[in-house]
mmCIF file of C-alpha atoms and ligand atoms in Angstrom:
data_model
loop_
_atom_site.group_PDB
_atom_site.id
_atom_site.type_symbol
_atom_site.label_atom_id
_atom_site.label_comp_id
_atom_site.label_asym_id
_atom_site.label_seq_id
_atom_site.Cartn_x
_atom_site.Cartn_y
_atom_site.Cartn_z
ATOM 1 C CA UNK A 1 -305.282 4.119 -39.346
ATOM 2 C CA UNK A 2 -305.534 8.278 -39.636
ATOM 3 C CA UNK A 3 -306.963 9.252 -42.494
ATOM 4 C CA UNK A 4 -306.571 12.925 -43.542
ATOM 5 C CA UNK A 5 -310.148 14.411 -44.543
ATOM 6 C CA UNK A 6 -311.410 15.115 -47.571
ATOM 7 C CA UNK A 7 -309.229 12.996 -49.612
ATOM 8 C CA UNK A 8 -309.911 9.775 -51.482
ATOM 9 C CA UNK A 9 -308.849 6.592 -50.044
ATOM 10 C CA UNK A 10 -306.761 4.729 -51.908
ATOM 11 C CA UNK A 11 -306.827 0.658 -51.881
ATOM 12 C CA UNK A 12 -304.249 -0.063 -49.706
ATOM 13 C CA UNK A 13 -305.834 1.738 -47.039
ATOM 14 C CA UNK A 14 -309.025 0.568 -48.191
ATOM 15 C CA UNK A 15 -308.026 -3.562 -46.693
ATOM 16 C CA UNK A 16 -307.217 -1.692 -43.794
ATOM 17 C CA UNK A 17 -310.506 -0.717 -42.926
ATOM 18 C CA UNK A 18 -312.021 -3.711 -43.932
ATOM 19 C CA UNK A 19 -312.494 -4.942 -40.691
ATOM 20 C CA UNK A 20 -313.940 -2.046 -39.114
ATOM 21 C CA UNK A 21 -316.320 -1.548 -42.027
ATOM 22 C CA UNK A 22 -317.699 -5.296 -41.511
ATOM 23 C CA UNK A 23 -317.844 -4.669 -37.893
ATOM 24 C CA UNK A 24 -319.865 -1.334 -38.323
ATOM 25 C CA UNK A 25 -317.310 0.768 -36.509
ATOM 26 C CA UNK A 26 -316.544 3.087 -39.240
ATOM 27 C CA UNK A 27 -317.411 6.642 -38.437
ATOM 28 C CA UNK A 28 -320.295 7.451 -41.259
ATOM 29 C CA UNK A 29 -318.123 9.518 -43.009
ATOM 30 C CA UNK A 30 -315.281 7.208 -43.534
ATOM 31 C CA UNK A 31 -317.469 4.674 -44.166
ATOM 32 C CA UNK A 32 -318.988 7.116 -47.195
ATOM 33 C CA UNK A 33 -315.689 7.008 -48.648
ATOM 34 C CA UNK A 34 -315.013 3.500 -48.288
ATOM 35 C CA UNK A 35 -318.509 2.409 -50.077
ATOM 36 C CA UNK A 36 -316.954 5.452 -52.882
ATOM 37 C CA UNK A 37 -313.998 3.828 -53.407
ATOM 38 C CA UNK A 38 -315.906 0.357 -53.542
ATOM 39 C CA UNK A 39 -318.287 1.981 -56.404
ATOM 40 C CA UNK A 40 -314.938 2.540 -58.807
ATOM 41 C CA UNK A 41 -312.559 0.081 -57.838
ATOM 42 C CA UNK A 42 -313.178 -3.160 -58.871
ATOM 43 C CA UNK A 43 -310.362 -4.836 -56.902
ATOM 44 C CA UNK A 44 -311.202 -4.014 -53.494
ATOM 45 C CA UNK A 45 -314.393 -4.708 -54.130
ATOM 46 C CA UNK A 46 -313.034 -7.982 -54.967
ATOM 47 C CA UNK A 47 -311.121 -8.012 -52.224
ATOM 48 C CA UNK A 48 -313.824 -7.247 -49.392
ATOM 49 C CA UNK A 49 -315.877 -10.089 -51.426
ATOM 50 C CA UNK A 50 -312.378 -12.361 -50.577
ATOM 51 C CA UNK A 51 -312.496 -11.667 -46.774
ATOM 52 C CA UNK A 52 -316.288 -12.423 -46.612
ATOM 53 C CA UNK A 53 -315.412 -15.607 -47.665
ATOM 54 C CA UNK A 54 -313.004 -16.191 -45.582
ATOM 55 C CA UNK A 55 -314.568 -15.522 -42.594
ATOM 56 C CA UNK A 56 -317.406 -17.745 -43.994
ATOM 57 C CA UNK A 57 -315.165 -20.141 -44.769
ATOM 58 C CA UNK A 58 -313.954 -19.933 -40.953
ATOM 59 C CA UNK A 59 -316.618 -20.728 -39.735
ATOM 60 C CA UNK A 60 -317.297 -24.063 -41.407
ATOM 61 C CA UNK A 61 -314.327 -25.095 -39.720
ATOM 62 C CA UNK A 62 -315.302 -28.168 -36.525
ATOM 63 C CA UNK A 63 -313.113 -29.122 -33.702
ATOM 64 C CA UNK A 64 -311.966 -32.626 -33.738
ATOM 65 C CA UNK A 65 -314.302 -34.895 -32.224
ATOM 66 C CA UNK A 66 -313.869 -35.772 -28.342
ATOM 67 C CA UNK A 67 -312.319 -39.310 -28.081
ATOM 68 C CA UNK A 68 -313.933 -42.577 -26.366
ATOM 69 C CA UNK A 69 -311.021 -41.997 -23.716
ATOM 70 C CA UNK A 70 -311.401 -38.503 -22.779
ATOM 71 C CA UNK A 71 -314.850 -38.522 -22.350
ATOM 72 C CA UNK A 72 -314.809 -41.742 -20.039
ATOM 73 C CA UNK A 73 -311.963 -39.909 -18.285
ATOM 74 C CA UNK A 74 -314.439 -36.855 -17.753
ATOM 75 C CA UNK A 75 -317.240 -38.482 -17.102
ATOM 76 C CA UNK A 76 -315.408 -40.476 -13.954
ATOM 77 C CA UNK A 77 -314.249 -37.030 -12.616
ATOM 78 C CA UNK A 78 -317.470 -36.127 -12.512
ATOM 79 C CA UNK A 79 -318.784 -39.556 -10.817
ATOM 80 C CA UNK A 80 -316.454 -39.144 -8.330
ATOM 81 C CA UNK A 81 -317.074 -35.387 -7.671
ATOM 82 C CA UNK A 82 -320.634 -36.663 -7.302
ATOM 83 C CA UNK A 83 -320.048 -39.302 -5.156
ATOM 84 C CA UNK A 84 -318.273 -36.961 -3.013
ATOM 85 C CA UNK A 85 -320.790 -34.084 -2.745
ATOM 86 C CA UNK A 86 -323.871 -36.631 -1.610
ATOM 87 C CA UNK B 1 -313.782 -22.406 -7.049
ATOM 88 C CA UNK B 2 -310.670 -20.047 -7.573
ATOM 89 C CA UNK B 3 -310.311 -16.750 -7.023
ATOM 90 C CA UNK B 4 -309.522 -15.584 -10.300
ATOM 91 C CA UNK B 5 -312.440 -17.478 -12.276
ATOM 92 C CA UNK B 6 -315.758 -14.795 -13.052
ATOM 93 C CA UNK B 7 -318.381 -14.510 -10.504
ATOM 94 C CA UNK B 8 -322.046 -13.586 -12.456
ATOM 95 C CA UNK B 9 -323.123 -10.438 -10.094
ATOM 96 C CA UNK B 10 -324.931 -11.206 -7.085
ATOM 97 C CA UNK B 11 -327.842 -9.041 -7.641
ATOM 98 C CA UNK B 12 -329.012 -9.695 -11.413
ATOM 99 C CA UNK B 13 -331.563 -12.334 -11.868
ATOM 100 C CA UNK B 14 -331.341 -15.393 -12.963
ATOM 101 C CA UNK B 15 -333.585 -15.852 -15.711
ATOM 102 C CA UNK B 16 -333.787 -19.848 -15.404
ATOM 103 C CA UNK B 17 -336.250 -21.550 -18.103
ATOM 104 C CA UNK B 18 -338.284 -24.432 -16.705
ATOM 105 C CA UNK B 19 -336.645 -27.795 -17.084
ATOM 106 C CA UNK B 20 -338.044 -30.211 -19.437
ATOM 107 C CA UNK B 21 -336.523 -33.922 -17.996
ATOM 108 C CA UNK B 22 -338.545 -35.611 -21.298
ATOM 109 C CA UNK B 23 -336.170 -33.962 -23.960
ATOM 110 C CA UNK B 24 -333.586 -35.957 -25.283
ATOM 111 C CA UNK B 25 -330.706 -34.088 -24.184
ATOM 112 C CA UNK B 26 -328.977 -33.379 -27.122
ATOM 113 C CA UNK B 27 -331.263 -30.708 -28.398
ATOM 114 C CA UNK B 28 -331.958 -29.476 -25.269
ATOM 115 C CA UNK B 29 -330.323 -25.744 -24.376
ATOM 116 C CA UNK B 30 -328.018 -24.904 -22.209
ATOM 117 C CA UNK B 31 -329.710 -23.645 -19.372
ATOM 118 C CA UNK B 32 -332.073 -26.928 -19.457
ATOM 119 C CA UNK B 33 -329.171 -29.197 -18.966
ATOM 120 C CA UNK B 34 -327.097 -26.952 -16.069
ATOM 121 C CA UNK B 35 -330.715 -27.115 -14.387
ATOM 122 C CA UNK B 36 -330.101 -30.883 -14.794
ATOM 123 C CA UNK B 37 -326.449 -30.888 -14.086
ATOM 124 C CA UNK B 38 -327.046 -29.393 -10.509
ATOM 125 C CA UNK B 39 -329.127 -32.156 -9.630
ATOM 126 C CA UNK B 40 -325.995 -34.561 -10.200
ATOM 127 C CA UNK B 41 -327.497 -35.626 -13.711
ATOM 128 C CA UNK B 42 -324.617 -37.459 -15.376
ATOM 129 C CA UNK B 43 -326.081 -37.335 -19.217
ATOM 130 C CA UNK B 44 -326.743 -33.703 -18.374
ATOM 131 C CA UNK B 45 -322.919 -33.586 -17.770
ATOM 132 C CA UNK B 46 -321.830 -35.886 -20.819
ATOM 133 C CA UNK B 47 -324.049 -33.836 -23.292
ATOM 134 C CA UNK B 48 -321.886 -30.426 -22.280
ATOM 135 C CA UNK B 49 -319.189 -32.376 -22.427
ATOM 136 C CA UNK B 50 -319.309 -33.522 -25.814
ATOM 137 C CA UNK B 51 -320.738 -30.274 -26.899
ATOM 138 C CA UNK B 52 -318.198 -27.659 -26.070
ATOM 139 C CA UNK B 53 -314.994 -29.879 -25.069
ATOM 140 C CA UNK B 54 -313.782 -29.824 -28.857
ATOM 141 C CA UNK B 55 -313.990 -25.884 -28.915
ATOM 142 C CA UNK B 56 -312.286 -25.135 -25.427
ATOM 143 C CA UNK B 57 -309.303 -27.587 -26.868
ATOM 144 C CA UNK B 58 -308.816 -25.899 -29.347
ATOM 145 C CA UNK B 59 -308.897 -22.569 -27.604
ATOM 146 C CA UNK B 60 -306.986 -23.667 -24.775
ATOM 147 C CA UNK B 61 -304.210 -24.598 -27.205
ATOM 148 C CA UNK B 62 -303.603 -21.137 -28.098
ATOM 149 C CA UNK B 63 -302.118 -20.514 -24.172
ATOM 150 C CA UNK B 64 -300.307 -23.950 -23.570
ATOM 151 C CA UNK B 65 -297.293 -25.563 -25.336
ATOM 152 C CA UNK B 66 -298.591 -28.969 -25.470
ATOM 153 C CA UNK B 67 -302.320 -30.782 -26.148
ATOM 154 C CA UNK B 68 -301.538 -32.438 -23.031
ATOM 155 C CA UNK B 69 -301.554 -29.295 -20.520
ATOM 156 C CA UNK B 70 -304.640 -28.675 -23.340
ATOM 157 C CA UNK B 71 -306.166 -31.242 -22.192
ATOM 158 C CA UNK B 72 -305.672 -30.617 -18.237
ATOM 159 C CA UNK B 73 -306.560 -26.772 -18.274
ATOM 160 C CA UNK B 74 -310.271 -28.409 -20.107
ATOM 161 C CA UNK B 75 -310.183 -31.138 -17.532
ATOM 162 C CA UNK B 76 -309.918 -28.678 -14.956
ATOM 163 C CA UNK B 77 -312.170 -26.392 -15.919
ATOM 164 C CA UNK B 78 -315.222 -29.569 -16.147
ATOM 165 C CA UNK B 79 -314.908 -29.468 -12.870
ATOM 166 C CA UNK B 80 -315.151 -26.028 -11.804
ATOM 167 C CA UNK B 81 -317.826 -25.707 -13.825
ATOM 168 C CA UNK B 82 -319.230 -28.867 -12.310
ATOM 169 C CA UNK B 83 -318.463 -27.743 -8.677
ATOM 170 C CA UNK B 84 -319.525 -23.784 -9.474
ATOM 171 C CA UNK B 85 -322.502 -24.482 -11.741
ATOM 172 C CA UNK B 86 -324.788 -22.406 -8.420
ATOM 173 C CA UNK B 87 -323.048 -19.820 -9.197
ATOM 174 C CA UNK B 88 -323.611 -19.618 -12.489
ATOM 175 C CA UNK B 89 -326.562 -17.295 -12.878
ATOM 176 C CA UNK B 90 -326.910 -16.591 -16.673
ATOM 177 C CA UNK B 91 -325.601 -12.855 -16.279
ATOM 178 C CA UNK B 92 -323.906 -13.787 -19.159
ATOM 179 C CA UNK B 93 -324.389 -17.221 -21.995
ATOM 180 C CA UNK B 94 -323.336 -20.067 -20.141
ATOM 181 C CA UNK B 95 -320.592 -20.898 -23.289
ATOM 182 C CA UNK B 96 -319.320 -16.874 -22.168
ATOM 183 C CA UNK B 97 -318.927 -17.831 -18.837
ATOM 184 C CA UNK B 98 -317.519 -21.678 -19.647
ATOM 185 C CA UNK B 99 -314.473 -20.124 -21.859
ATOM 186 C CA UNK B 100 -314.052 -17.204 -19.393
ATOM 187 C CA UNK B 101 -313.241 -19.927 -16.910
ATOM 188 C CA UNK B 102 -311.104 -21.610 -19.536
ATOM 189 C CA UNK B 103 -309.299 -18.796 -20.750
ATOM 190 C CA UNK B 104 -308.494 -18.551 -16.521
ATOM 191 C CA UNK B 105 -307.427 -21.495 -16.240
ATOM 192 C CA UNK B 106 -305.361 -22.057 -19.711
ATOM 193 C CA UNK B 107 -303.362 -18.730 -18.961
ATOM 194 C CA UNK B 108 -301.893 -19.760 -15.504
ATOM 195 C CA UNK B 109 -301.268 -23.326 -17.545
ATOM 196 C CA UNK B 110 -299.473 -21.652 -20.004
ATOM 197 C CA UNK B 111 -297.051 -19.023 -20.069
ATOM 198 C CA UNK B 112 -297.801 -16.289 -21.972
ATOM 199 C CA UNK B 113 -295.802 -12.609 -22.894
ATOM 200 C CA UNK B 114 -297.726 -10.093 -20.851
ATOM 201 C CA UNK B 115 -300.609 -8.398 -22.075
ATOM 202 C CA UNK B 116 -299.008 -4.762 -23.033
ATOM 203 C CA UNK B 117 -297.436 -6.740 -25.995
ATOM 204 C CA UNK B 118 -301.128 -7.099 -27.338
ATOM 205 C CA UNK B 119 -300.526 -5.374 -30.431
ATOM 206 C CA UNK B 120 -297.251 -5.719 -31.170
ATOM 207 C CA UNK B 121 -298.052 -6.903 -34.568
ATOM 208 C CA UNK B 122 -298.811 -3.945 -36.933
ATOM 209 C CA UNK B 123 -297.976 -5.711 -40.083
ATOM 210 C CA UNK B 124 -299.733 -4.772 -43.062
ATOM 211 C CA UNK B 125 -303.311 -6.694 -44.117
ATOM 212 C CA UNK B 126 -301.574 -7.178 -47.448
ATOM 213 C CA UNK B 127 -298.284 -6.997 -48.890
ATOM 214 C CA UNK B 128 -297.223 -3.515 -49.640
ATOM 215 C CA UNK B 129 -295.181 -5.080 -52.474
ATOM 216 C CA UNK B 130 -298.831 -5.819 -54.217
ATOM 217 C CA UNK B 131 -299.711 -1.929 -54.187
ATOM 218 C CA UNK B 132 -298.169 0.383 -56.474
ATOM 219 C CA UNK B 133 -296.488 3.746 -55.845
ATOM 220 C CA UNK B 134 -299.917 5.768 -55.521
ATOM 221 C CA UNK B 135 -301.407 2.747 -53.137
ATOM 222 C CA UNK B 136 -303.452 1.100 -55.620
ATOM 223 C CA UNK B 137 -303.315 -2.747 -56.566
ATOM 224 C CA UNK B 138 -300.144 -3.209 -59.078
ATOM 225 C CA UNK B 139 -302.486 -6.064 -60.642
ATOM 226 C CA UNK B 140 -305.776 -7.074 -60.870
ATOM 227 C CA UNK B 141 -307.476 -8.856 -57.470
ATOM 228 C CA UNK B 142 -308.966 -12.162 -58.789
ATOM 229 C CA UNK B 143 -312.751 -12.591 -58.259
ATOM 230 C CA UNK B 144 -313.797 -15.826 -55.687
ATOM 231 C CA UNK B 145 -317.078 -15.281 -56.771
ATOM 232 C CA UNK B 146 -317.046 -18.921 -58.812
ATOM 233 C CA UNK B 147 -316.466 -20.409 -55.298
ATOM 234 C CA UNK B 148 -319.040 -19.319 -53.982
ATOM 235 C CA UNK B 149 -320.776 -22.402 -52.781
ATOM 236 C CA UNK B 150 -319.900 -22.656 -49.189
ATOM 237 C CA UNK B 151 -319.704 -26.517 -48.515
ATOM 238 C CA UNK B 152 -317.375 -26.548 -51.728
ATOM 239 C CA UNK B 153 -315.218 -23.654 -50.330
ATOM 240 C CA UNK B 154 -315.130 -25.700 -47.103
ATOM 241 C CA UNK B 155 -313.996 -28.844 -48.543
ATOM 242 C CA UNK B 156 -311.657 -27.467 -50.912
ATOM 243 C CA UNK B 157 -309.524 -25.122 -48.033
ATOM 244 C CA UNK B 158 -310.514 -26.338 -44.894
ATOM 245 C CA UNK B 159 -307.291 -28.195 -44.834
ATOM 246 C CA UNK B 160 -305.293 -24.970 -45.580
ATOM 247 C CA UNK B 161 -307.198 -22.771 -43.337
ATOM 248 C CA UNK B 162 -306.461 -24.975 -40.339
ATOM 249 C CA UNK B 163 -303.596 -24.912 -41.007
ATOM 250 C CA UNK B 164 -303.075 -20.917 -41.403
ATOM 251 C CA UNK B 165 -305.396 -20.703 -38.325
ATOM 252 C CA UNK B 166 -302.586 -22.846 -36.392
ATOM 253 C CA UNK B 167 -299.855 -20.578 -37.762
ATOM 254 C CA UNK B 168 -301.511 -17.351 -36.068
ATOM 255 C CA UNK B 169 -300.050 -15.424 -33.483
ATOM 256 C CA UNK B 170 -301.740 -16.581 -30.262
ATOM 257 C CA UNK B 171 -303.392 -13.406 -29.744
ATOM 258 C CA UNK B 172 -304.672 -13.398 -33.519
ATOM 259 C CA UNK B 173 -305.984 -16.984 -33.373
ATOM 260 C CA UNK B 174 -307.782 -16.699 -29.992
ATOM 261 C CA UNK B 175 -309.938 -14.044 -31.259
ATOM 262 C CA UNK B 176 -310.329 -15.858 -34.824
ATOM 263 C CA UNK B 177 -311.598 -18.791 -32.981
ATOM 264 C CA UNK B 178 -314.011 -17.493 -30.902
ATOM 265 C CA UNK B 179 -315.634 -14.671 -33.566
ATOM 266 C CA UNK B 180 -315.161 -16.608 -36.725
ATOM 267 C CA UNK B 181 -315.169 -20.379 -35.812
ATOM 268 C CA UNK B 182 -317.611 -20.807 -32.099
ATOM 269 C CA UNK B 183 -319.471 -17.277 -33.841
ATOM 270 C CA UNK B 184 -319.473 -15.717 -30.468
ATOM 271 C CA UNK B 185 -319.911 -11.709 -31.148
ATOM 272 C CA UNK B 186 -317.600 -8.920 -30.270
ATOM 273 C CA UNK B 187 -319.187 -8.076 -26.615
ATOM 274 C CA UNK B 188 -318.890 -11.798 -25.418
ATOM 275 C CA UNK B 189 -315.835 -12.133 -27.046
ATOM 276 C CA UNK B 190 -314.106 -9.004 -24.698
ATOM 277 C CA UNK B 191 -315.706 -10.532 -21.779
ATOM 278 C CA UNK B 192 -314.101 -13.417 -21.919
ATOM 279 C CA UNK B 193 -310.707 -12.051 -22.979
ATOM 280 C CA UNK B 194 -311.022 -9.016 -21.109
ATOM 281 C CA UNK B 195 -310.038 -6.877 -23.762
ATOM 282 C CA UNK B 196 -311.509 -3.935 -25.270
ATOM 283 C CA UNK B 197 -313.272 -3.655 -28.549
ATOM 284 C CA UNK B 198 -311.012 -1.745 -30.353
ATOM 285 C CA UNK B 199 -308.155 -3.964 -29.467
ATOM 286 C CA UNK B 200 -310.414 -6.819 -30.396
ATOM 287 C CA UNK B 201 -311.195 -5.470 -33.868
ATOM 288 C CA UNK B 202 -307.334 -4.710 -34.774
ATOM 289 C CA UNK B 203 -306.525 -8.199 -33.725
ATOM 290 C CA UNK B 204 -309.199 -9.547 -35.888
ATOM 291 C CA UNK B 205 -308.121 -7.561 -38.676
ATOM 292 C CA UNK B 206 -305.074 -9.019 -38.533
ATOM 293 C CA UNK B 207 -305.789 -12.745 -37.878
ATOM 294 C CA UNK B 208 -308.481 -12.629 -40.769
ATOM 295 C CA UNK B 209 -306.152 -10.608 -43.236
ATOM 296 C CA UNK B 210 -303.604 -13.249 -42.558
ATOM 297 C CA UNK B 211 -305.623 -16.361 -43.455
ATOM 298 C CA UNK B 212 -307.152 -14.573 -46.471
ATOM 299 C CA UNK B 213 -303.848 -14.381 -47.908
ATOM 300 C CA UNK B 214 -303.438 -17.699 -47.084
ATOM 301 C CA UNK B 215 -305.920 -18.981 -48.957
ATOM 302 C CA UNK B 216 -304.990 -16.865 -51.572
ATOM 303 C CA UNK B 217 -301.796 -18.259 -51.960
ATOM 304 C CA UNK B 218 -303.297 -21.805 -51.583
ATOM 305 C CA UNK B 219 -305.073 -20.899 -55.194
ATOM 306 C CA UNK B 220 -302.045 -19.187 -56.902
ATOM 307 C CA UNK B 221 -300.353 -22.392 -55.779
ATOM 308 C CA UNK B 222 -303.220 -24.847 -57.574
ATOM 309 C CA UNK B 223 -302.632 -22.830 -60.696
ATOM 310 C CA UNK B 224 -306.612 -21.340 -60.982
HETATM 311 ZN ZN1 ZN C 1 -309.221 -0.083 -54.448
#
């Protein structure tokens, strides 16, 4: 997103640069006004705090569990694959 | 091996820790049990398996229209992995280089819109109608701070979350997946996507603003 200098951001483009911020690729002086806009604004302070825990909350998140079948099924592949290479 | 599946570079080195044959193999690391898995070790093989199959299903679901074909493009890529393992030479993690091959294999399985229509989706992170006139919230942003507990957050949404993680765009919930749920970081995850990091980050954006509100609405819908 542009932003136009010198200019306070206000909170809708403030979740748009909540990503970036998190993943440190704010230039410093757009991150400067983000963390500003943080210090008086309640809400997107909340709202940073809300996507923290959603990405923790993401990754709490386990893939199913490999069943008894596929993992016989793999594990004949690789006997035969074996077999074959010796 | 296919053509199309990454080759470490020839002249890096390898960087292979000694193998310790005494550890029971389900703590033991990665590089340990490919050491083990070139000499034909078959609970070398199994412990891989059951480590990283669940992840590269649900990854490979994300390319393919069925769990079925899922299931194949995983199959299939077991045994590259099993018939390329010397030529793995841990340039890169051996996880980087076992989705790379997956992510191969799982887009000729699938069929996919090309990849100029990356970021087709410029939708907002939130709903403009929540903003007023001058861009600031209309009403007050609740506070999750009484959730904080993790395991409680977990057990409360997981249910919703999967669900909103299933409802991504492809190109959303690929990246979600491997940053958020496997915890892979940005530079592995554009290796094996082969994307850059500034497409990465506005796909992230997206696929992490979207299950945010998700869980939002999950809470408005409980009443809290
Ligand atoms: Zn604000």
């Amino acid at each position: 997103m542009l932003l136009r200098r010198r200019e306070d951001l206000v909170c809708q483009q403030v979740v748009e640069l909540v990503s970036d911020y998190l993943e440190g690729a704010l230039s410093r002086s757009n991150r400067k006004r983000f963390e500003a806009h943080l210090r008086v604004c309640p809400n997107c302070t909340n709202y940073l705090e809300q996507m923290r825990a959603t990405i923790r909350a993401t990754g709490t998140l386990t893939p199913d569990d490999l069943s008894p079948e596929a993992r016989a099924e793999l594990t004949d592949l690789f006997r035969n694959w074996r077999g074959e290479g010796s | 091996m296919a053509s199309d599946e990454p080759l470490p570079d020839a002249h890096t080195s390898t960087g292979w820790a000694p193998t310790l044959r005494t550890m029971d193999p389900a703590t033991e690391n990665d590089v340990e049990l490919l050491s083990r898995l070139r000499d034909g070790d078959e609970a070398a093989f199994v412990t891989l398996v059951t480590r990283y199959n669940g992840s590269m299903l649900r990854l490979a679901r994300t390319y393919v229209p069925s769990a079925a074909v899922a299931e194949e493009a995983v199959q299939d890529t077991w045994m590259g992995v099993v018939r390329g393992v010397d030529r793995f030479e841990g340039r890169s993690s051996f996880k980087t280089w076992l989705f790379r091959i997956l992510v191969n294999r799982a887009r000729s399985a699938g069929t996919r819109e090309p990849r100029d229509l990356l970021l087709t989706d410029d939708s907002p992170a939130v709903d403009p109608s929540r903003f007023d006139a001058g861009g600031a919230w209309a009403r007050p942003l609740e506070s999750w701070e009484t959730d904080a507990d993790d395991r409680l957050l977990a057990a409360t949404w997981s249910g919703r979350l999967r669900d909103a993680l299933g409802e991504l765009p492809p190109r959303q919930r690929e990246i979600v997946i491997l940053r958020d749920v496997e915890g892979m970081d940005s530079g592995d995850v554009c290796d094996v996507l082969g994307i850059s990091e500034g497409n990465q980050r506005v796909l992230l954006h997206r696929g992490r603003s979207r299950l945010r509100a998700a869980l939002e609405s999950e809470f408005e819908s409980r009443g809290r």
